[in-house]
Amino acid sequence: MWKSRTNSLSVTGPRKDSESSFSRTPLFPVHYISSHVASMLPPNYSIRPLHRADYHNGVLSVLRVLTTVGEISEEAWNDRYDWMAKHPDEYFILVILNAEQNIVGTGSVIVERKFIHNCGQVGHIEDIAVAKDQQGMKLGLRLIEALIYISEKVGCYKTILDCSEANEGFYVKCGYKRTGMEMARYAAPPRRKSSIFATWGQPDPADAEEEGE
């Protein structure tokens, strides 16, 4: 883990002795992290890859600043983490820790492999989130810089992201420019059958209403 301390770098040990070495295994190799970006963090702050054990270290709470997360069980977390860990050249999730070794920021870059541009690669920056009490410390900027570094280091010919108009100014300062418009289509959540009709084995009237629309 890269750690900033009076603009120097050092390697720190595990947060808890009780954590297994497996849980502390980084999601991707640490050599992808920019030492320059690490040196620009506030004193005693550090940046490193996501760990499996970070379920207990506040990363989901930080993500809730950004969007809906849901009630994720540790089992569901481990399943998703283990799947990502099998693709270490595709999923790069960073976390920033404060002096108390609590996660206060996170962001990711996902590498997409294409046929165009000579089978080129594109980095997609996603889920930039900083704890509310840590905003204004340029942690978001450091995350963006660190993720761009990773994207370019693995050979992506461009690094893209989506943002709201309210955040456009921030990303312009990070070297981005508007190149298009985002469009999205969200899948409708599955509709639950009325329990009373399911119990009786009768057709749900809601189905008939949908057929008549």
PDB file of C-alpha atoms in Angstrom:
ATOM      1  CA  MET A   1       0.000   0.000   0.000  1.00  0.00           C
ATOM      2  CA  TRP A   2       1.384   3.393  -0.936  1.00  0.00           C
ATOM      3  CA  LYS A   3       1.263   5.882   1.896  1.00  0.00           C
ATOM      4  CA  SER A   4       1.815   9.646   1.897  1.00  0.00           C
ATOM      5  CA  ARG A   5       3.893  10.985   4.752  1.00  0.00           C
ATOM      6  CA  THR A   6       5.491  14.407   4.286  1.00  0.00           C
ATOM      7  CA  ASN A   7       5.541  13.710   0.539  1.00  0.00           C
ATOM      8  CA  SER A   8       7.403  10.419   0.889  1.00  0.00           C
ATOM      9  CA  LEU A   9       6.288   6.854   0.311  1.00  0.00           C
ATOM     10  CA  SER A  10       6.359   3.924   2.650  1.00  0.00           C
ATOM     11  CA  VAL A  11       4.801   0.492   2.813  1.00  0.00           C
ATOM     12  CA  THR A  12       2.448  -0.060   5.733  1.00  0.00           C
ATOM     13  CA  GLY A  13       1.336  -3.265   7.350  1.00  0.00           C
ATOM     14  CA  PRO A  14      -2.144  -4.767   7.642  1.00  0.00           C
ATOM     15  CA  ARG A  15      -4.889  -2.898   9.454  1.00  0.00           C
ATOM     16  CA  LYS A  16      -5.851  -5.799  11.695  1.00  0.00           C
ATOM     17  CA  ASP A  17      -3.692  -8.727  12.721  1.00  0.00           C
ATOM     18  CA  SER A  18      -6.763 -10.971  12.735  1.00  0.00           C
ATOM     19  CA  GLU A  19      -7.352 -10.483   9.001  1.00  0.00           C
ATOM     20  CA  SER A  20      -6.133 -13.400   6.947  1.00  0.00           C
ATOM     21  CA  SER A  21      -3.508 -12.786   4.289  1.00  0.00           C
ATOM     22  CA  PHE A  22      -6.096 -13.937   1.756  1.00  0.00           C
ATOM     23  CA  SER A  23      -8.490 -11.151   2.770  1.00  0.00           C
ATOM     24  CA  ARG A  24      -5.659  -8.639   2.455  1.00  0.00           C
ATOM     25  CA  THR A  25      -4.635  -9.760  -1.019  1.00  0.00           C
ATOM     26  CA  PRO A  26      -5.059  -6.746  -3.339  1.00  0.00           C
ATOM     27  CA  LEU A  27      -7.554  -6.897  -6.185  1.00  0.00           C
ATOM     28  CA  PHE A  28      -4.746  -6.084  -8.623  1.00  0.00           C
ATOM     29  CA  PRO A  29      -0.945  -5.671  -8.414  1.00  0.00           C
ATOM     30  CA  VAL A  30       0.141  -2.597  -6.462  1.00  0.00           C
ATOM     31  CA  HIS A  31       2.731  -1.598  -9.081  1.00  0.00           C
ATOM     32  CA  TYR A  32      -0.133  -0.101 -11.104  1.00  0.00           C
ATOM     33  CA  ILE A  33      -0.509   2.684  -8.538  1.00  0.00           C
ATOM     34  CA  SER A  34       1.188   5.979  -9.315  1.00  0.00           C
ATOM     35  CA  SER A  35       3.788   6.895  -6.694  1.00  0.00           C
ATOM     36  CA  HIS A  36       3.440  10.535  -7.737  1.00  0.00           C
ATOM     37  CA  VAL A  37      -0.287  10.563  -7.021  1.00  0.00           C
ATOM     38  CA  ALA A  38       0.319   8.841  -3.674  1.00  0.00           C
ATOM     39  CA  SER A  39       2.827  11.536  -2.744  1.00  0.00           C
ATOM     40  CA  MET A  40       0.193  14.239  -3.366  1.00  0.00           C
ATOM     41  CA  LEU A  41      -2.248  12.876  -0.786  1.00  0.00           C
ATOM     42  CA  PRO A  42      -2.681  14.626   2.586  1.00  0.00           C
ATOM     43  CA  PRO A  43      -0.123  13.573   5.228  1.00  0.00           C
ATOM     44  CA  ASN A  44      -0.649  10.013   6.486  1.00  0.00           C
ATOM     45  CA  TYR A  45      -3.291   9.270   3.849  1.00  0.00           C
ATOM     46  CA  SER A  46      -2.707   6.272   1.604  1.00  0.00           C
ATOM     47  CA  ILE A  47      -4.009   4.755  -1.612  1.00  0.00           C
ATOM     48  CA  ARG A  48      -4.143   1.075  -2.491  1.00  0.00           C
ATOM     49  CA  PRO A  49      -6.150  -1.558  -4.383  1.00  0.00           C
ATOM     50  CA  LEU A  50      -9.387  -2.813  -2.890  1.00  0.00           C
ATOM     51  CA  HIS A  51      -9.055  -5.761  -0.483  1.00  0.00           C
ATOM     52  CA  ARG A  52     -11.578  -8.515   0.153  1.00  0.00           C
ATOM     53  CA  ALA A  53     -11.626  -7.491   3.831  1.00  0.00           C
ATOM     54  CA  ASP A  54     -12.717  -3.955   2.951  1.00  0.00           C
ATOM     55  CA  TYR A  55     -16.323  -5.020   3.399  1.00  0.00           C
ATOM     56  CA  HIS A  56     -15.638  -4.223   7.065  1.00  0.00           C
ATOM     57  CA  ASN A  57     -13.659  -1.056   6.362  1.00  0.00           C
ATOM     58  CA  GLY A  58     -16.324   1.378   5.196  1.00  0.00           C
ATOM     59  CA  VAL A  59     -16.120   1.151   1.406  1.00  0.00           C
ATOM     60  CA  LEU A  60     -19.861   0.539   1.000  1.00  0.00           C
ATOM     61  CA  SER A  61     -20.647   3.518   3.227  1.00  0.00           C
ATOM     62  CA  VAL A  62     -18.512   5.719   0.990  1.00  0.00           C
ATOM     63  CA  LEU A  63     -20.286   4.416  -2.119  1.00  0.00           C
ATOM     64  CA  ARG A  64     -23.628   5.357  -0.555  1.00  0.00           C
ATOM     65  CA  VAL A  65     -22.569   8.997  -0.860  1.00  0.00           C
ATOM     66  CA  LEU A  66     -22.707   8.447  -4.623  1.00  0.00           C
ATOM     67  CA  THR A  67     -25.780   6.290  -5.222  1.00  0.00           C
ATOM     68  CA  THR A  68     -27.992   3.474  -3.969  1.00  0.00           C
ATOM     69  CA  VAL A  69     -25.957   0.474  -2.847  1.00  0.00           C
ATOM     70  CA  GLY A  70     -28.503  -1.819  -1.228  1.00  0.00           C
ATOM     71  CA  GLU A  71     -28.120  -4.171   1.709  1.00  0.00           C
ATOM     72  CA  ILE A  72     -25.199  -6.303   0.556  1.00  0.00           C
ATOM     73  CA  SER A  73     -24.366  -9.336   2.677  1.00  0.00           C
ATOM     74  CA  GLU A  74     -20.762 -10.313   3.277  1.00  0.00           C
ATOM     75  CA  GLU A  75     -21.371 -13.472   1.278  1.00  0.00           C
ATOM     76  CA  ALA A  76     -22.614 -11.467  -1.718  1.00  0.00           C
ATOM     77  CA  TRP A  77     -19.636  -9.113  -1.369  1.00  0.00           C
ATOM     78  CA  ASN A  78     -17.179 -12.016  -1.306  1.00  0.00           C
ATOM     79  CA  ASP A  79     -18.771 -13.642  -4.344  1.00  0.00           C
ATOM     80  CA  ARG A  80     -18.527 -10.441  -6.375  1.00  0.00           C
ATOM     81  CA  TYR A  81     -15.000  -9.663  -5.156  1.00  0.00           C
ATOM     82  CA  ASP A  82     -13.761 -13.174  -5.956  1.00  0.00           C
ATOM     83  CA  TRP A  83     -15.202 -12.946  -9.465  1.00  0.00           C
ATOM     84  CA  MET A  84     -13.437  -9.624 -10.053  1.00  0.00           C
ATOM     85  CA  ALA A  85     -10.210 -10.990  -8.610  1.00  0.00           C
ATOM     86  CA  LYS A  86     -10.179 -13.600 -11.387  1.00  0.00           C
ATOM     87  CA  HIS A  87      -9.926 -10.706 -13.875  1.00  0.00           C
ATOM     88  CA  PRO A  88      -7.069  -8.616 -12.418  1.00  0.00           C
ATOM     89  CA  ASP A  89      -6.317  -7.084 -15.821  1.00  0.00           C
ATOM     90  CA  GLU A  90      -9.883  -5.834 -16.188  1.00  0.00           C
ATOM     91  CA  TYR A  91     -11.126  -4.531 -12.824  1.00  0.00           C
ATOM     92  CA  PHE A  92      -9.097  -1.891 -10.996  1.00  0.00           C
ATOM     93  CA  ILE A  93     -10.752  -0.530  -7.848  1.00  0.00           C
ATOM     94  CA  LEU A  94      -8.832   1.917  -5.662  1.00  0.00           C
ATOM     95  CA  VAL A  95      -9.457   3.076  -2.129  1.00  0.00           C
ATOM     96  CA  ILE A  96      -8.024   6.018  -0.207  1.00  0.00           C
ATOM     97  CA  LEU A  97      -7.531   5.627   3.541  1.00  0.00           C
ATOM     98  CA  ASN A  98      -7.169   8.346   6.165  1.00  0.00           C
ATOM     99  CA  ALA A  99      -4.699   8.420   9.031  1.00  0.00           C
ATOM    100  CA  GLU A 100      -6.945   6.071  11.034  1.00  0.00           C
ATOM    101  CA  GLN A 101      -6.876   3.576   8.126  1.00  0.00           C
ATOM    102  CA  ASN A 102     -10.575   4.040   7.356  1.00  0.00           C
ATOM    103  CA  ILE A 103     -11.672   4.152   3.720  1.00  0.00           C
ATOM    104  CA  VAL A 104     -12.684   7.700   2.795  1.00  0.00           C
ATOM    105  CA  GLY A 105     -12.627   7.525  -1.012  1.00  0.00           C
ATOM    106  CA  THR A 106     -12.957   5.000  -3.805  1.00  0.00           C
ATOM    107  CA  GLY A 107     -13.063   4.795  -7.577  1.00  0.00           C
ATOM    108  CA  SER A 108     -12.628   2.252 -10.336  1.00  0.00           C
ATOM    109  CA  VAL A 109     -11.538   1.848 -13.925  1.00  0.00           C
ATOM    110  CA  ILE A 110     -12.822  -1.070 -15.993  1.00  0.00           C
ATOM    111  CA  VAL A 111     -10.887  -2.079 -19.092  1.00  0.00           C
ATOM    112  CA  GLU A 112     -12.959  -2.843 -22.194  1.00  0.00           C
ATOM    113  CA  ARG A 113     -11.349  -4.825 -24.998  1.00  0.00           C
ATOM    114  CA  LYS A 114     -12.385  -3.946 -28.559  1.00  0.00           C
ATOM    115  CA  PHE A 115     -11.834  -5.014 -32.146  1.00  0.00           C
ATOM    116  CA  ILE A 116     -11.587  -1.421 -33.399  1.00  0.00           C
ATOM    117  CA  HIS A 117      -8.366   0.586 -33.203  1.00  0.00           C
ATOM    118  CA  ASN A 118      -6.256  -2.521 -33.761  1.00  0.00           C
ATOM    119  CA  CYS A 119      -7.943  -4.491 -30.989  1.00  0.00           C
ATOM    120  CA  GLY A 120      -7.517  -1.538 -28.685  1.00  0.00           C
ATOM    121  CA  GLN A 121      -8.611  -1.079 -25.075  1.00  0.00           C
ATOM    122  CA  VAL A 122     -10.736   1.640 -23.465  1.00  0.00           C
ATOM    123  CA  GLY A 123     -10.742   2.499 -19.776  1.00  0.00           C
ATOM    124  CA  HIS A 124     -14.105   3.337 -18.201  1.00  0.00           C
ATOM    125  CA  ILE A 125     -13.867   5.326 -14.974  1.00  0.00           C
ATOM    126  CA  GLU A 126     -16.756   4.529 -12.641  1.00  0.00           C
ATOM    127  CA  ASP A 127     -18.048   5.088  -9.105  1.00  0.00           C
ATOM    128  CA  ILE A 128     -15.916   7.984  -7.886  1.00  0.00           C
ATOM    129  CA  ALA A 129     -17.000   8.597  -4.301  1.00  0.00           C
ATOM    130  CA  VAL A 130     -15.537  10.543  -1.380  1.00  0.00           C
ATOM    131  CA  ALA A 131     -16.906  10.601   2.171  1.00  0.00           C
ATOM    132  CA  LYS A 132     -18.811  13.803   2.857  1.00  0.00           C
ATOM    133  CA  ASP A 133     -16.523  14.889   5.679  1.00  0.00           C
ATOM    134  CA  GLN A 134     -13.488  14.427   3.397  1.00  0.00           C
ATOM    135  CA  GLN A 135     -14.678  16.461   0.438  1.00  0.00           C
ATOM    136  CA  GLY A 136     -12.669  19.560  -0.448  1.00  0.00           C
ATOM    137  CA  MET A 137      -9.326  17.794   0.116  1.00  0.00           C
ATOM    138  CA  LYS A 138      -8.771  16.938  -3.577  1.00  0.00           C
ATOM    139  CA  LEU A 139      -9.255  13.239  -2.923  1.00  0.00           C
ATOM    140  CA  GLY A 140     -11.567  12.967  -5.932  1.00  0.00           C
ATOM    141  CA  LEU A 141      -8.898  14.560  -8.111  1.00  0.00           C
ATOM    142  CA  ARG A 142      -6.272  12.110  -6.821  1.00  0.00           C
ATOM    143  CA  LEU A 143      -8.557   9.177  -7.567  1.00  0.00           C
ATOM    144  CA  ILE A 144      -9.095  10.386 -11.135  1.00  0.00           C
ATOM    145  CA  GLU A 145      -5.360  10.907 -11.641  1.00  0.00           C
ATOM    146  CA  ALA A 146      -4.549   7.469 -10.233  1.00  0.00           C
ATOM    147  CA  LEU A 147      -7.172   5.756 -12.395  1.00  0.00           C
ATOM    148  CA  ILE A 148      -6.023   7.519 -15.568  1.00  0.00           C
ATOM    149  CA  TYR A 149      -2.489   6.381 -14.752  1.00  0.00           C
ATOM    150  CA  ILE A 150      -3.670   2.772 -14.468  1.00  0.00           C
ATOM    151  CA  SER A 151      -5.699   3.011 -17.668  1.00  0.00           C
ATOM    152  CA  GLU A 152      -2.738   4.309 -19.650  1.00  0.00           C
ATOM    153  CA  LYS A 153      -0.308   1.902 -18.000  1.00  0.00           C
ATOM    154  CA  VAL A 154      -2.337  -1.119 -19.165  1.00  0.00           C
ATOM    155  CA  GLY A 155      -2.464   0.293 -22.696  1.00  0.00           C
ATOM    156  CA  CYS A 156      -5.871   1.959 -23.056  1.00  0.00           C
ATOM    157  CA  TYR A 157      -5.957   4.420 -25.957  1.00  0.00           C
ATOM    158  CA  LYS A 158      -8.555   6.559 -24.152  1.00  0.00           C
ATOM    159  CA  THR A 159     -10.157   6.823 -20.728  1.00  0.00           C
ATOM    160  CA  ILE A 160     -13.793   7.880 -20.601  1.00  0.00           C
ATOM    161  CA  LEU A 161     -16.436   8.563 -17.969  1.00  0.00           C
ATOM    162  CA  ASP A 162     -20.009   9.748 -17.544  1.00  0.00           C
ATOM    163  CA  CYS A 163     -20.927  12.617 -15.256  1.00  0.00           C
ATOM    164  CA  SER A 164     -23.744  14.999 -14.479  1.00  0.00           C
ATOM    165  CA  GLU A 165     -23.661  18.567 -15.793  1.00  0.00           C
ATOM    166  CA  ALA A 166     -23.183  19.738 -12.218  1.00  0.00           C
ATOM    167  CA  ASN A 167     -19.849  17.879 -12.078  1.00  0.00           C
ATOM    168  CA  GLU A 168     -18.643  18.805 -15.551  1.00  0.00           C
ATOM    169  CA  GLY A 169     -16.417  21.612 -14.283  1.00  0.00           C
ATOM    170  CA  PHE A 170     -14.570  19.250 -11.957  1.00  0.00           C
ATOM    171  CA  TYR A 171     -13.777  16.807 -14.750  1.00  0.00           C
ATOM    172  CA  VAL A 172     -12.692  19.605 -17.086  1.00  0.00           C
ATOM    173  CA  LYS A 173     -10.093  20.477 -14.447  1.00  0.00           C
ATOM    174  CA  CYS A 174      -9.007  16.825 -14.592  1.00  0.00           C
ATOM    175  CA  GLY A 175      -8.272  17.202 -18.310  1.00  0.00           C
ATOM    176  CA  TYR A 176     -11.556  15.916 -19.711  1.00  0.00           C
ATOM    177  CA  LYS A 177     -13.742  17.514 -22.368  1.00  0.00           C
ATOM    178  CA  ARG A 178     -17.322  16.934 -23.425  1.00  0.00           C
ATOM    179  CA  THR A 179     -17.485  14.629 -26.449  1.00  0.00           C
ATOM    180  CA  GLY A 180     -21.088  13.492 -26.576  1.00  0.00           C
ATOM    181  CA  MET A 181     -24.216  12.742 -24.606  1.00  0.00           C
ATOM    182  CA  GLU A 182     -24.894   9.819 -22.345  1.00  0.00           C
ATOM    183  CA  MET A 183     -28.034   7.763 -22.871  1.00  0.00           C
ATOM    184  CA  ALA A 184     -29.265   4.935 -20.688  1.00  0.00           C
ATOM    185  CA  ARG A 185     -32.111   2.465 -20.510  1.00  0.00           C
ATOM    186  CA  TYR A 186     -32.788   0.884 -17.155  1.00  0.00           C
ATOM    187  CA  ALA A 187     -34.370  -2.529 -16.835  1.00  0.00           C
ATOM    188  CA  ALA A 188     -37.648  -2.507 -14.940  1.00  0.00           C
ATOM    189  CA  PRO A 189     -37.499  -4.354 -11.613  1.00  0.00           C
ATOM    190  CA  PRO A 190     -39.437  -7.636 -11.586  1.00  0.00           C
ATOM    191  CA  ARG A 191     -43.034  -7.114 -10.485  1.00  0.00           C
ATOM    192  CA  ARG A 192     -44.226  -9.204  -7.592  1.00  0.00           C
ATOM    193  CA  LYS A 193     -47.413 -11.197  -8.001  1.00  0.00           C
ATOM    194  CA  SER A 194     -50.257 -10.371  -5.631  1.00  0.00           C
ATOM    195  CA  SER A 195     -49.770 -12.875  -2.829  1.00  0.00           C
ATOM    196  CA  ILE A 196     -53.462 -13.582  -2.359  1.00  0.00           C
ATOM    197  CA  PHE A 197     -53.910 -14.700  -5.976  1.00  0.00           C
ATOM    198  CA  ALA A 198     -50.708 -16.730  -5.883  1.00  0.00           C
ATOM    199  CA  THR A 199     -51.998 -18.517  -2.784  1.00  0.00           C
ATOM    200  CA  TRP A 200     -55.291 -19.409  -4.434  1.00  0.00           C
ATOM    201  CA  GLY A 201     -53.645 -20.406  -7.693  1.00  0.00           C
ATOM    202  CA  GLN A 202     -55.768 -17.838  -9.547  1.00  0.00           C
ATOM    203  CA  PRO A 203     -54.556 -15.458 -12.304  1.00  0.00           C
ATOM    204  CA  ASP A 204     -53.472 -12.058 -11.082  1.00  0.00           C
ATOM    205  CA  PRO A 205     -55.815  -9.303 -12.380  1.00  0.00           C
ATOM    206  CA  ALA A 206     -52.758  -7.113 -12.899  1.00  0.00           C
ATOM    207  CA  ASP A 207     -51.685  -9.457 -15.690  1.00  0.00           C
ATOM    208  CA  ALA A 208     -54.963  -8.877 -17.519  1.00  0.00           C
ATOM    209  CA  GLU A 209     -54.528  -5.116 -17.142  1.00  0.00           C
ATOM    210  CA  GLU A 210     -51.061  -5.318 -18.736  1.00  0.00           C
ATOM    211  CA  GLU A 211     -52.382  -7.376 -21.639  1.00  0.00           C
ATOM    212  CA  GLY A 212     -55.011  -4.732 -22.326  1.00  0.00           C
ATOM    213  CA  GLU A 213     -52.533  -1.847 -22.448  1.00  0.00           C
TER     214      GLU A 213
END
